[in-house]
Coordinates of C-alpha atoms in Angstrom, one line a residue:
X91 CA 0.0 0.0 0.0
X92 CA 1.2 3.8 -0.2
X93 CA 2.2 5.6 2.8
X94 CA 0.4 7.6 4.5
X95 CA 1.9 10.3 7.0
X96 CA 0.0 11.8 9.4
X97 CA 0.9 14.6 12.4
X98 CA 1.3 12.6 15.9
X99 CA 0.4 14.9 18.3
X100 CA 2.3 13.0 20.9
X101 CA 5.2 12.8 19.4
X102 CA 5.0 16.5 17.7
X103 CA 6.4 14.9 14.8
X104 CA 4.6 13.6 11.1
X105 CA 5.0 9.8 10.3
X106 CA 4.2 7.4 8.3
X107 CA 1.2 5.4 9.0
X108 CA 2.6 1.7 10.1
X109 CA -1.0 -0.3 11.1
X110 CA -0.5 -2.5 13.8
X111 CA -2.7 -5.2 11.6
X112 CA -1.5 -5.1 8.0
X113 CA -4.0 -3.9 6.5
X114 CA -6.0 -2.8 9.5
X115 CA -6.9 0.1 11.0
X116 CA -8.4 0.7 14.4
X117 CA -9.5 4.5 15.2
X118 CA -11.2 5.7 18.7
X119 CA -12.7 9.3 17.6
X120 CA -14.2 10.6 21.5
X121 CA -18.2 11.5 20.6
X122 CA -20.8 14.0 22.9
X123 CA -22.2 13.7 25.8
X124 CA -26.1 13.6 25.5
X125 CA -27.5 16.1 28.0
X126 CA -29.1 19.2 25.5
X127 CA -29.4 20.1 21.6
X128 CA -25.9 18.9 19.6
X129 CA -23.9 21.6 18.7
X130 CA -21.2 22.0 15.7
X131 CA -18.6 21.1 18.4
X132 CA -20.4 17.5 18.8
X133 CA -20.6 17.0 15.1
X134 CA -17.0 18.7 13.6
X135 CA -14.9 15.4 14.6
X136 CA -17.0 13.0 13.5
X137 CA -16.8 14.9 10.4
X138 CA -13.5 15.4 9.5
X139 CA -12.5 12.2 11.0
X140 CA -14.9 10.6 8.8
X141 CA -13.1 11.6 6.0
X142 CA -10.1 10.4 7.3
X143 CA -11.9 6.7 7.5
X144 CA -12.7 7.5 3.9
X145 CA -9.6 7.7 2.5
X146 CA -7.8 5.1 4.0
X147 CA -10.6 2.9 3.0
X148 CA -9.7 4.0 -0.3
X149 CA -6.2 3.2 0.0
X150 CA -7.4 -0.5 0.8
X151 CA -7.4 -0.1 4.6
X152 CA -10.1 -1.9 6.6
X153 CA -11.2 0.3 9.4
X154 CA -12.8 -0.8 12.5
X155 CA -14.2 3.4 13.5
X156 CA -15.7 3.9 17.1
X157 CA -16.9 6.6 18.3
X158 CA -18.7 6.5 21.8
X159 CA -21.8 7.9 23.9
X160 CA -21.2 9.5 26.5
X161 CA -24.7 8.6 28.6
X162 CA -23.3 9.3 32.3
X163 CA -21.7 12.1 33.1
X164 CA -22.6 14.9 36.2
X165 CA -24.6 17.1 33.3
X166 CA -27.1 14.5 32.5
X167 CA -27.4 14.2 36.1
X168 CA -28.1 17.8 36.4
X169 CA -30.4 17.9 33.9
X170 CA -32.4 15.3 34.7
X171 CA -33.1 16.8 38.5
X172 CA -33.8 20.1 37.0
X173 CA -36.6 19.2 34.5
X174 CA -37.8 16.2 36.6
X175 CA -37.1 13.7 33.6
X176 CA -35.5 10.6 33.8
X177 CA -31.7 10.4 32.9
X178 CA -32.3 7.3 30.1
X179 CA -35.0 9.1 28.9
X180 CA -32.8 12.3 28.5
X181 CA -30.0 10.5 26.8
X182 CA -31.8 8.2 24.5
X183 CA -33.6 11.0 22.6
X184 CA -30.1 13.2 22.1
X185 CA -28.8 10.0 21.1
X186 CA -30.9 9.8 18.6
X187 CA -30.8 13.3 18.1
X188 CA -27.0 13.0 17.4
X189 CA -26.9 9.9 15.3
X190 CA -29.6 11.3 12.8
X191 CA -27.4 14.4 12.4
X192 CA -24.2 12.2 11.5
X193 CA -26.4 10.3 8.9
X194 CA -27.5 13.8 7.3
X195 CA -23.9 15.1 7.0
X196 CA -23.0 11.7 4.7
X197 CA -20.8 10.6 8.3
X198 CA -21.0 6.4 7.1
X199 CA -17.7 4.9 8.3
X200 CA -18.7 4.7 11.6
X201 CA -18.9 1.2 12.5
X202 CA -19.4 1.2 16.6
X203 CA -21.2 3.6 18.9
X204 CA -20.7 2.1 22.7
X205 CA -22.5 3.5 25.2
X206 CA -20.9 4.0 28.6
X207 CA -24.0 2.8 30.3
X208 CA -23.6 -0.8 28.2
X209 CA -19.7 -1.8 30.2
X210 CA -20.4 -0.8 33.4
X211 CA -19.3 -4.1 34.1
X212 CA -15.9 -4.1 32.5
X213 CA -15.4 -0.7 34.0
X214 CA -15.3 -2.2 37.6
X215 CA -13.2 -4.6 36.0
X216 CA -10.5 -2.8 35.0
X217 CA -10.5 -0.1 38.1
X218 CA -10.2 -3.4 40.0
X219 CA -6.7 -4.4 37.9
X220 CA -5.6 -0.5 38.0
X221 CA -6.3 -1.0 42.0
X222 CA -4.3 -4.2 41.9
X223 CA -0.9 -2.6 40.1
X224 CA -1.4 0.0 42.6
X225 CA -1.6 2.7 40.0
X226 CA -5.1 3.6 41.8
X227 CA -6.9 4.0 45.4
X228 CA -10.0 4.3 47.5
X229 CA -10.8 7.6 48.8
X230 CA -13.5 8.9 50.7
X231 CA -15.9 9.2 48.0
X232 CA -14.6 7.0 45.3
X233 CA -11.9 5.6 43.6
X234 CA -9.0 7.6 42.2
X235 CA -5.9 7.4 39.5
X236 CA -2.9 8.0 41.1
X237 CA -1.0 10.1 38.9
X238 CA 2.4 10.6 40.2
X239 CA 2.8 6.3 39.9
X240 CA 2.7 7.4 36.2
X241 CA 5.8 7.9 34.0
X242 CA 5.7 10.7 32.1
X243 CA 2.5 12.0 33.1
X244 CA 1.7 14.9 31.0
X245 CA 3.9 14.1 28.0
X246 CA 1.0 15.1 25.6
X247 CA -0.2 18.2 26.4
X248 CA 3.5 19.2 27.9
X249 CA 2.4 19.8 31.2
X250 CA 4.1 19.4 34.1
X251 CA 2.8 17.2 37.2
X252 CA 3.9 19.9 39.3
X253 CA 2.2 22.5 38.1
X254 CA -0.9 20.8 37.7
X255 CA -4.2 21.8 39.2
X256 CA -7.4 20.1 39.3
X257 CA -8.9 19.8 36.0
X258 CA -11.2 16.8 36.1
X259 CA -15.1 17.4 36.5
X260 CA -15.2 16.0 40.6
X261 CA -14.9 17.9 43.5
X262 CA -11.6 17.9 45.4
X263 CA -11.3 16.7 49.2
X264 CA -8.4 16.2 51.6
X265 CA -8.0 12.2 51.0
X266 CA -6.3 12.8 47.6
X267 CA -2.8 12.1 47.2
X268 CA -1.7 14.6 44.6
X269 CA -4.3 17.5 43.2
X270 CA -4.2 16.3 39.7
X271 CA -5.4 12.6 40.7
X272 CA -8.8 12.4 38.6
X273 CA -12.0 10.0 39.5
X274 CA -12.5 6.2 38.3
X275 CA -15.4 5.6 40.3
X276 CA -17.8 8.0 42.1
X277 CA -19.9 6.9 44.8
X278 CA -23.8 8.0 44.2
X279 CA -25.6 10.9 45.9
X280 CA -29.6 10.2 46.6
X281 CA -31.6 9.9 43.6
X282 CA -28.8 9.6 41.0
X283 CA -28.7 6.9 39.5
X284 CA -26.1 4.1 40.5
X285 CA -24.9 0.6 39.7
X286 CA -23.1 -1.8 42.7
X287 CA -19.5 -2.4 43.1
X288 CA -16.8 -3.3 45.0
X289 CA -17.1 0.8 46.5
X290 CA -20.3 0.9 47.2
X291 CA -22.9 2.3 44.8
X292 CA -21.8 4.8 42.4
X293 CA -21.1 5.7 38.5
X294 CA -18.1 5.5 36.5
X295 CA -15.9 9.0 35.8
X296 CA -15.2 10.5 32.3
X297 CA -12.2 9.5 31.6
X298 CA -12.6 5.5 32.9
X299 CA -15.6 5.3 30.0
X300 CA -12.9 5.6 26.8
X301 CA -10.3 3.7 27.7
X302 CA -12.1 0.9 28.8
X303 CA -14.3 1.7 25.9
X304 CA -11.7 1.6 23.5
X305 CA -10.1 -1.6 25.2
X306 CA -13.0 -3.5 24.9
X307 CA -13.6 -2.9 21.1
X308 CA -10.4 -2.0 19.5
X309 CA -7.7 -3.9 22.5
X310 CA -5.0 -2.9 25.0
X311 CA -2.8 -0.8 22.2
X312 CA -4.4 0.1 18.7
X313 CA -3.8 3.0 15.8
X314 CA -5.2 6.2 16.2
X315 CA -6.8 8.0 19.0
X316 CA -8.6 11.1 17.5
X317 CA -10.6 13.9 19.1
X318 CA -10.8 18.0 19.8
X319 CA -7.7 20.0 20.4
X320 CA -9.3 20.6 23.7
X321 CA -9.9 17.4 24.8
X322 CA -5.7 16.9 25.0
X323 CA -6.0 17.9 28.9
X324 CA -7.3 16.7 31.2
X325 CA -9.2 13.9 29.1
X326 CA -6.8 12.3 26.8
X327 CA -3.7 12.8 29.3
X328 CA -5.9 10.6 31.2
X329 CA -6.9 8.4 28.7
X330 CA -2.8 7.7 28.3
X331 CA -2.3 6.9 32.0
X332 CA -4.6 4.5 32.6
X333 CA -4.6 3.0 29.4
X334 CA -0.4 2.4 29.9
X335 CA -0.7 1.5 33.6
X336 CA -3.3 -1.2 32.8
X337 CA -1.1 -2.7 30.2
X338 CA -0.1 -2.4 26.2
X339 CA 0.7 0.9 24.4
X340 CA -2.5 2.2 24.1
X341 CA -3.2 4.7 21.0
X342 CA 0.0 4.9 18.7
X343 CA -0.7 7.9 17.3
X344 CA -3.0 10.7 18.8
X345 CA -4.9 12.9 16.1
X346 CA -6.5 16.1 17.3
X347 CA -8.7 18.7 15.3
X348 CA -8.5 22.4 15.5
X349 CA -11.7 24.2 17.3
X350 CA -14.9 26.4 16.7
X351 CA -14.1 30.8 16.2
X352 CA -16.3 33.5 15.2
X353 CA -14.6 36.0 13.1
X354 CA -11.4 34.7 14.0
X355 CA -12.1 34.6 17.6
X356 CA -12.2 31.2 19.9
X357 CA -15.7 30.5 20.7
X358 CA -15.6 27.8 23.8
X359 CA -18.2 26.5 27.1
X360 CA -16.8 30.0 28.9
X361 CA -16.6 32.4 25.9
X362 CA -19.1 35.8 27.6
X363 CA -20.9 35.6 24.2
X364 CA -22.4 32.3 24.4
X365 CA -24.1 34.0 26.9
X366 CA -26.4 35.9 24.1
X367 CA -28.7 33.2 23.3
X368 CA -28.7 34.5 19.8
X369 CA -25.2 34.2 19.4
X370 CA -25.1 30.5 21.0
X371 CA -28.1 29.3 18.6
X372 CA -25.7 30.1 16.0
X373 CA -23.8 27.1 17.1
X374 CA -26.3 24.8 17.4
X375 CA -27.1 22.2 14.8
X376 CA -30.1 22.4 14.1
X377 CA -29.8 25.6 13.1
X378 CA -26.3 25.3 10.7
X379 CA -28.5 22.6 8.8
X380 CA -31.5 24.1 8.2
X381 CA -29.6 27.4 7.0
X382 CA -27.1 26.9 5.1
X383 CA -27.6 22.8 4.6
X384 CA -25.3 19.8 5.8
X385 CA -23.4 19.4 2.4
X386 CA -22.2 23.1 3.2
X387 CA -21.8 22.5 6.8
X388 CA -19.4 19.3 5.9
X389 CA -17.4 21.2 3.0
X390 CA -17.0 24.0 5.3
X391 CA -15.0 21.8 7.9
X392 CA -13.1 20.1 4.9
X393 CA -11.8 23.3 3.2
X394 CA -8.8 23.9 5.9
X395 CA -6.4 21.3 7.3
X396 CA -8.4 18.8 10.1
X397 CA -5.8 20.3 12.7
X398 CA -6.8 24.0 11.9
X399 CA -9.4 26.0 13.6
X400 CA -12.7 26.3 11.6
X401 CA -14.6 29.7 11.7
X402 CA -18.1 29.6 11.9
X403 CA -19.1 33.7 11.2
X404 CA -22.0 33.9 8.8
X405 CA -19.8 35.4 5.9
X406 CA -17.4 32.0 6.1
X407 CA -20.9 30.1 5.7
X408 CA -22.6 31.8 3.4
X409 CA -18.8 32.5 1.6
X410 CA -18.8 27.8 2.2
X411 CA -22.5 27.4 0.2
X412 CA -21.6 29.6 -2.9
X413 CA -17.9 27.7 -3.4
X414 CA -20.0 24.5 -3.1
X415 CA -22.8 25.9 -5.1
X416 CA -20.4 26.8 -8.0
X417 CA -19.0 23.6 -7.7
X418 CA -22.4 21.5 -7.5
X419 CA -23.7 24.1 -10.9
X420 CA -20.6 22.8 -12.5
X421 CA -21.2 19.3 -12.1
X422 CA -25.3 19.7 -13.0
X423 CA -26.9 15.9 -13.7
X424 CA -23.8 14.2 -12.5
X425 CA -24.0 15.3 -8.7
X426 CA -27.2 13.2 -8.8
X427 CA -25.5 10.0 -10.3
X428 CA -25.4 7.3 -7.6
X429 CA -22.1 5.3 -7.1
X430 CA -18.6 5.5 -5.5
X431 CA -15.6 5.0 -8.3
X432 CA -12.9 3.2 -6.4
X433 CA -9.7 4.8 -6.3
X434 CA -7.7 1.9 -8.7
X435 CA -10.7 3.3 -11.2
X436 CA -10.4 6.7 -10.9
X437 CA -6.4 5.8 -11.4
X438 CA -6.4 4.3 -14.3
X439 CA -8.2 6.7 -16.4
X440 CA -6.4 8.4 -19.4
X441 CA -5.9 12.2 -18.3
X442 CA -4.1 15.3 -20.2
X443 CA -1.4 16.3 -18.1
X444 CA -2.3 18.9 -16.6
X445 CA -5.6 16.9 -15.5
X446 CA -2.8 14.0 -14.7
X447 CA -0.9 16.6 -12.4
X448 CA -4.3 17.5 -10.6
X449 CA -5.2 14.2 -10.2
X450 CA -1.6 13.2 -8.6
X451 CA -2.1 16.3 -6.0
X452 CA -6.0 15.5 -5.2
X453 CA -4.3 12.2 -3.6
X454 CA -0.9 14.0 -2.5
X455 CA -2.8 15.8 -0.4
X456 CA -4.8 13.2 1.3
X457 CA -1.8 11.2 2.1
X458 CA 0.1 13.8 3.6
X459 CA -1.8 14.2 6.9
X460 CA -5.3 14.0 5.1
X461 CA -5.1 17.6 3.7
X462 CA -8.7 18.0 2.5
X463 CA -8.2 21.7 1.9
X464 CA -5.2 21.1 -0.3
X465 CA -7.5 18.6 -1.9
X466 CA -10.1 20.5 -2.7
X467 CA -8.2 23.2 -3.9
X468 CA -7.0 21.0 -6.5
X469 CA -10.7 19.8 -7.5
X470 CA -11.2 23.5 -8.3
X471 CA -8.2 23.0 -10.6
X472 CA -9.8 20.1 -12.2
X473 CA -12.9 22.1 -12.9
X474 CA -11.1 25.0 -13.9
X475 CA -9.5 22.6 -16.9
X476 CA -13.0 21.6 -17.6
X477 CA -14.2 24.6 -18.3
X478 CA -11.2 25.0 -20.9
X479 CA -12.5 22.5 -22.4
X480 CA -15.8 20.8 -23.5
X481 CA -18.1 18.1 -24.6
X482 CA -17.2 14.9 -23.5
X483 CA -13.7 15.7 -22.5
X484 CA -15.3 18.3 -19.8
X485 CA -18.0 15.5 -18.7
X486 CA -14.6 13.1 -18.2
X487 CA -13.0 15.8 -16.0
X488 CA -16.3 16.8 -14.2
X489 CA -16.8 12.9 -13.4
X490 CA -13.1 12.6 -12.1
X491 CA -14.0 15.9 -9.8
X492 CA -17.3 14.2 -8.6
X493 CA -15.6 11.0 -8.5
X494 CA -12.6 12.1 -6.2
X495 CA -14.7 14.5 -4.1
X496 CA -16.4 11.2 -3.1
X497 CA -14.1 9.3 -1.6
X498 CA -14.2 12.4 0.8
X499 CA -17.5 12.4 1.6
X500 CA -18.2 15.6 -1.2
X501 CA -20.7 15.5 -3.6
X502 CA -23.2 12.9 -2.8
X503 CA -26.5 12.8 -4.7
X504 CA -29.3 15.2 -3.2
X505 CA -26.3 17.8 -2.1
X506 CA -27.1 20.3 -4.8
X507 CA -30.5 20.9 -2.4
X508 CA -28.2 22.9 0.2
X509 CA -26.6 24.9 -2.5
X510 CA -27.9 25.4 -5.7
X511 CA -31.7 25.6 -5.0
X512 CA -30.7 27.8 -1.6
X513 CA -28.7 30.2 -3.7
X514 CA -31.6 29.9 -6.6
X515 CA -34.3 31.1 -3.3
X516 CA -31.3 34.0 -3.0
X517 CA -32.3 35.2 -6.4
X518 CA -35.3 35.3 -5.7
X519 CA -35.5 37.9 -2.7
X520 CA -32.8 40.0 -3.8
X521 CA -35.1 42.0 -5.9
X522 CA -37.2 43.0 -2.5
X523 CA -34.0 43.1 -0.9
X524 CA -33.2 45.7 -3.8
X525 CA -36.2 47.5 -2.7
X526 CA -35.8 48.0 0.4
X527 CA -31.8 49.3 -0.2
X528 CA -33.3 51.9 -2.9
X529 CA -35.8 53.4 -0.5
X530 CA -33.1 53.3 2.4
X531 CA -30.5 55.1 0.1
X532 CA -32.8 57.9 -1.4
X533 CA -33.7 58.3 2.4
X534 CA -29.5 58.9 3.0
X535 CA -29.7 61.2 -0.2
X536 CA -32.2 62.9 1.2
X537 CA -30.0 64.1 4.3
X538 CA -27.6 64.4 1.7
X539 CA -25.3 62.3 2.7
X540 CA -23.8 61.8 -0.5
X541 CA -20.7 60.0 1.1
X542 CA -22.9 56.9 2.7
X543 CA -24.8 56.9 -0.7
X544 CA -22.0 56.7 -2.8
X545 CA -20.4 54.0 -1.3
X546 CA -23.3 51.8 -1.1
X547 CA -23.4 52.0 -4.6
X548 CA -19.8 51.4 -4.4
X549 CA -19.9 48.1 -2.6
X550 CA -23.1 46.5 -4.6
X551 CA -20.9 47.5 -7.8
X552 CA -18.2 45.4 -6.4
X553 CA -20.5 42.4 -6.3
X554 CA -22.0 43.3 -9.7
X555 CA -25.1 45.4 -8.9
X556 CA -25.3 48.4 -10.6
X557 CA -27.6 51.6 -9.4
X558 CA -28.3 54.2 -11.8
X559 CA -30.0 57.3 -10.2
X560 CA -32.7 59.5 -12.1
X561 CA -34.9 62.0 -11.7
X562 CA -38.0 59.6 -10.7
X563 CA -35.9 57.6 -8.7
X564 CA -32.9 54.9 -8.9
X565 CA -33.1 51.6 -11.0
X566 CA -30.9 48.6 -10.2
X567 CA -29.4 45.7 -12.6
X568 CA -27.4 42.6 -11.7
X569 CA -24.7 43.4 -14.7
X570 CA -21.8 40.9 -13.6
X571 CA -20.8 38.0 -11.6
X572 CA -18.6 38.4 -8.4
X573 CA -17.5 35.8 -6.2
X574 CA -19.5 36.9 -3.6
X575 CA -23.4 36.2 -3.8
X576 CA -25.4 39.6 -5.1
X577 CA -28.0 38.8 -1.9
X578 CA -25.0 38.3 0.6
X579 CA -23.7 41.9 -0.6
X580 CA -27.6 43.7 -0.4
X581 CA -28.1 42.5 3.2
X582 CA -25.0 43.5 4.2
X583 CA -25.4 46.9 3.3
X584 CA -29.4 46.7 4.8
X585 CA -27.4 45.3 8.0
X586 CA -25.2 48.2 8.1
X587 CA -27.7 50.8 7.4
X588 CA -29.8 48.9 10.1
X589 CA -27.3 49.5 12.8
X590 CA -26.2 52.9 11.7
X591 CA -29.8 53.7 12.5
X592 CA -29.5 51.5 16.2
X593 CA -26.9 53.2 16.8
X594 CA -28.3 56.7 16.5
X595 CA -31.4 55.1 19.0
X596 CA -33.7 55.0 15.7
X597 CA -35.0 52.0 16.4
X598 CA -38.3 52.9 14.2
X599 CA -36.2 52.5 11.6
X600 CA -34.8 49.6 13.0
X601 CA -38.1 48.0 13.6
X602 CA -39.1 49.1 9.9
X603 CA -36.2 47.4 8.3
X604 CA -36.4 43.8 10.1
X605 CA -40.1 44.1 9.5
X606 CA -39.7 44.7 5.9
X607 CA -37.3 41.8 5.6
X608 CA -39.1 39.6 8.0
X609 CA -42.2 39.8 5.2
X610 CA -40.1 38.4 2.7
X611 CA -38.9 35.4 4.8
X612 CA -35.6 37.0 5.9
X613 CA -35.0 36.5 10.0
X614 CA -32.3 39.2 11.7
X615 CA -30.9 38.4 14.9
X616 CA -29.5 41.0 16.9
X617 CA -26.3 40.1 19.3
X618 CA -24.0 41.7 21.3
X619 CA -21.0 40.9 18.4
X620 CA -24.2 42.6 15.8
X621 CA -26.7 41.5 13.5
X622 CA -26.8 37.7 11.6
X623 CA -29.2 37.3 9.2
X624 CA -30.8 34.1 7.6
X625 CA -33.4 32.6 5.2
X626 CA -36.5 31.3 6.9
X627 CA -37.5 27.7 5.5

């Protein structure tokens, strides 16, 4: 097989891929914990790392792909005594909740879910062993890793025992033998629920549930352990320890993906924004799906490098669905084509050169470190020789682009629905959009401010709108294509006019614009970061 290299975040260092199994892959990829409404956090992992399944399934891999519930944990617990509602009940339907998201967004290589609540039993079972190597002890409410019995402890998020504080989610008490020592077993308040053991009645802790989780389906030592950037410390430091100190090597080579910003800003559990419910909803998945679709969603996450951070503003989404929209135009009947080429196919097709060279980068890119923005960037090459081109030599070019983008998880039949009919409903309203900006600029005139005036016109030229003013009144024309959307560049000049007028304390104005664009289906949500906008369905 070809090598693959991929970035060992233990090690700092790229490698090549060297299975344990020839010709086997095992892959632990850590999955939500079911409590409330998933969020693009839940779903980016399973995302990229799904593409990551895909390729080397491509490359003739056989991937065993698990990615666990988490269905005890302290916030179901919580949430269940505030709303009265049973804990099971609670994580069953955001279980469900979750899994139907991951079917939407094409995530397929999937091949085990394991719930924590399901090895309870070979949870006590392996605390037991830990207990027995002395690498763990009882304390006054539970059971506890000891972590200055571990070698190394720290050696993947490069932090020092010493400097360690408490990060796992228990509270601390005088019993513990070192600060950073982290729960195995918790023994059970009243009314939560609890299962027996050799404690006393109690629940496993977080970080317990994946190794054993991963033991039991994958083994003692397997390939790659993949999750969030943030989950590095406490989670997966933890993960390491016990996994080492109960015996084997556990994950070879650790794999972790960049995180969530707005506008080029982190967005995390503690960011003060999230506190706006408007700017949280943003986040939430429901809402990224039925906006801007679940092909852009996915494509959006795949057009950077997996260990990158992903921004989530509504100009990178709406910037996402009209790349993918060009590219789902370009490809027209054969987007809805059903089939998967395999790769020794897609090989083995005659090619110009320069569709040769393309080619040889689409699948450069994926081995080194599963670059699935380098690779796309070269299917936009493939389509840019396409277009030099035409008849049947564009169709072969436009099937290789299809054909390639597949094996990623691109282009699957039904995706044009998120792009190409949404931006077709964007033509649609832009000429109320148009409207409204024509009566909100002949109101600026009327102050005579010429300057604001001007440069609205200014900005629509840029994305090929064209005002022409007269004496009974200004006429507008779409007279060229831009790369950014001729709707997109309207409401952001409405938007800006809008808050001008907030920001005066105009708020009749306000209130007149979202009114207008709420009658044409167009939904503004005002934040403490300002104004999103979004197309009702």
């Amino acid at each position: 097989m070809p090598t693959i290299h991929l970035h060992n975040t233990l090690t700092r260092a790229k490698q090549p891929l060297e299975p344990l199994s020839p010709g086997r892959i095992g892959m632990y990829v850590c999955g939500p914990t079911v409590y409330d409404d998933c969020h693009i956090g839940h779903l980016m992992g399973p995302i990229l790392f799904d593409a990551v399944a895909r390729w080397l399934i491509a490359r003739g891999y056989q991937v065993r792909f698990v990615n666990n519930i988490t269905d005890i944990d302290d916030k179901i617990i919580n949430r269940s005594i505030a709303t009265g509602e049973p804990w099971d009940a609670i994580t069953k339907r955001y279980t469900a909740q979750y899994l139907g998201y991951l079917k939407r967004l094409h995530v397929v290589t999937v091949t085990d879910h394991p719930r924590c609540s399901d090895y309870i039993t070979p949870m006590i079972t392996y605390i037991q062993d830990l207990i027995a190597k002395e690498r763990a002890y009882v304390a006054v409410d539970g059971v506890y890793y000891d972590v200055q019995k571990q070698n190394g402890y720290g050696k993947l998020s490069g932090r020092r025992l010493d400097d360690m504080k408490a990060g796992a989610r228990i509270e601390r008490d005088a019993s513990l033998r070192h600060p950073g020592d982290f729960a195995l077993w918790k023994h059970a308040k009243p009314g939560e629920p609890a299962w027996d053991s050799p404690w006393g009645k109690g629940r496993p802790g977080w970080h317990i549930e994946c190794s054993v989780m991963s033991h039991e389906t994958l083994g003692e030592t397997f390939d790659i352990h993949g999750g969030g950037d943030d989950l590095k410390f406490p989670h997966h430091e933890n993960e390491i320890a016990q996994g080492e100190a109960h015996g084997g090597g556990y994950a070879k080579c650790w794999m972790h993906n960049g995180l969530i910003q707005y506008d080029g800003v982190k967005v995390g559990k503690s960011d003060p924004r999230m506190k706006d419910p408007e700017f949280a909803r943003q986040f939430k998945a429901d809402y990224l799906l039925d906006t801007y679709g679940a092909a852009t969603v996915r494509f959006l996450l795949m057009q950077g490098h997996y260990r990158r951070p992903n921004d989530f503003a509504p100009t990178a989404l709406s910037a996402a669905r009209t790349a993918l929209g060009k590219l789902h135009r370009q490809l027209g009947t054969l987007l809805d084509e059903p089939g998967t080429a395999m790769l020794e196919e897609i090989l083995a097709r005659p090619l110009s050169e320069a569709a040769s060279r393309l080619r040889h980068d689409v699948i450069g890119a994926m081995d080194d470190d599963f670059n699935t923005g380098a690779a796309i960037a070269a299917l936009f090459g493939l389509v840019a020789e396409a277009k030099r081109t035409s008849g049947d030599a564009a169709t072969v070019l436009l099937r290789l682009v299809r054909d390639l983008g597949r094996l990623l998880g691109l282009f699957q039949p039904g995706d044009g629905a998120d792009t190409v009919e949404a931006q077709a409903g964007g033509d649609e309203l832009l000429a109320p959009v148009m409207a409204l900006v024509l009566v909100l600029r002949q109101e600026v005139r009327a102050r005579r401010d010429f300057a604001t005036a001007d440069r609205i016109r200014e900005t629509l030229g840029a994305s090929g709108i064209t005002i022409k003013d007269a004496k009974d009144g200004a006429t507008w024309a779409v007279t060229a294509v831009a790369d950014r959307p001729a709707l997109d560049a309207a409401m952001q000049v409405v938007i800006d006019l809008r808050g001008v007028a907030r920001a005066a304390k105009d708020f009749t104005t306000a209130d007149r614009i979202r009114q207008a664009l709420g009658a044409v289906g167009i939904t503004v949500a005002d934040s403490a970061n300002g104004a999103t906008w979004s197309v009702q369905r």
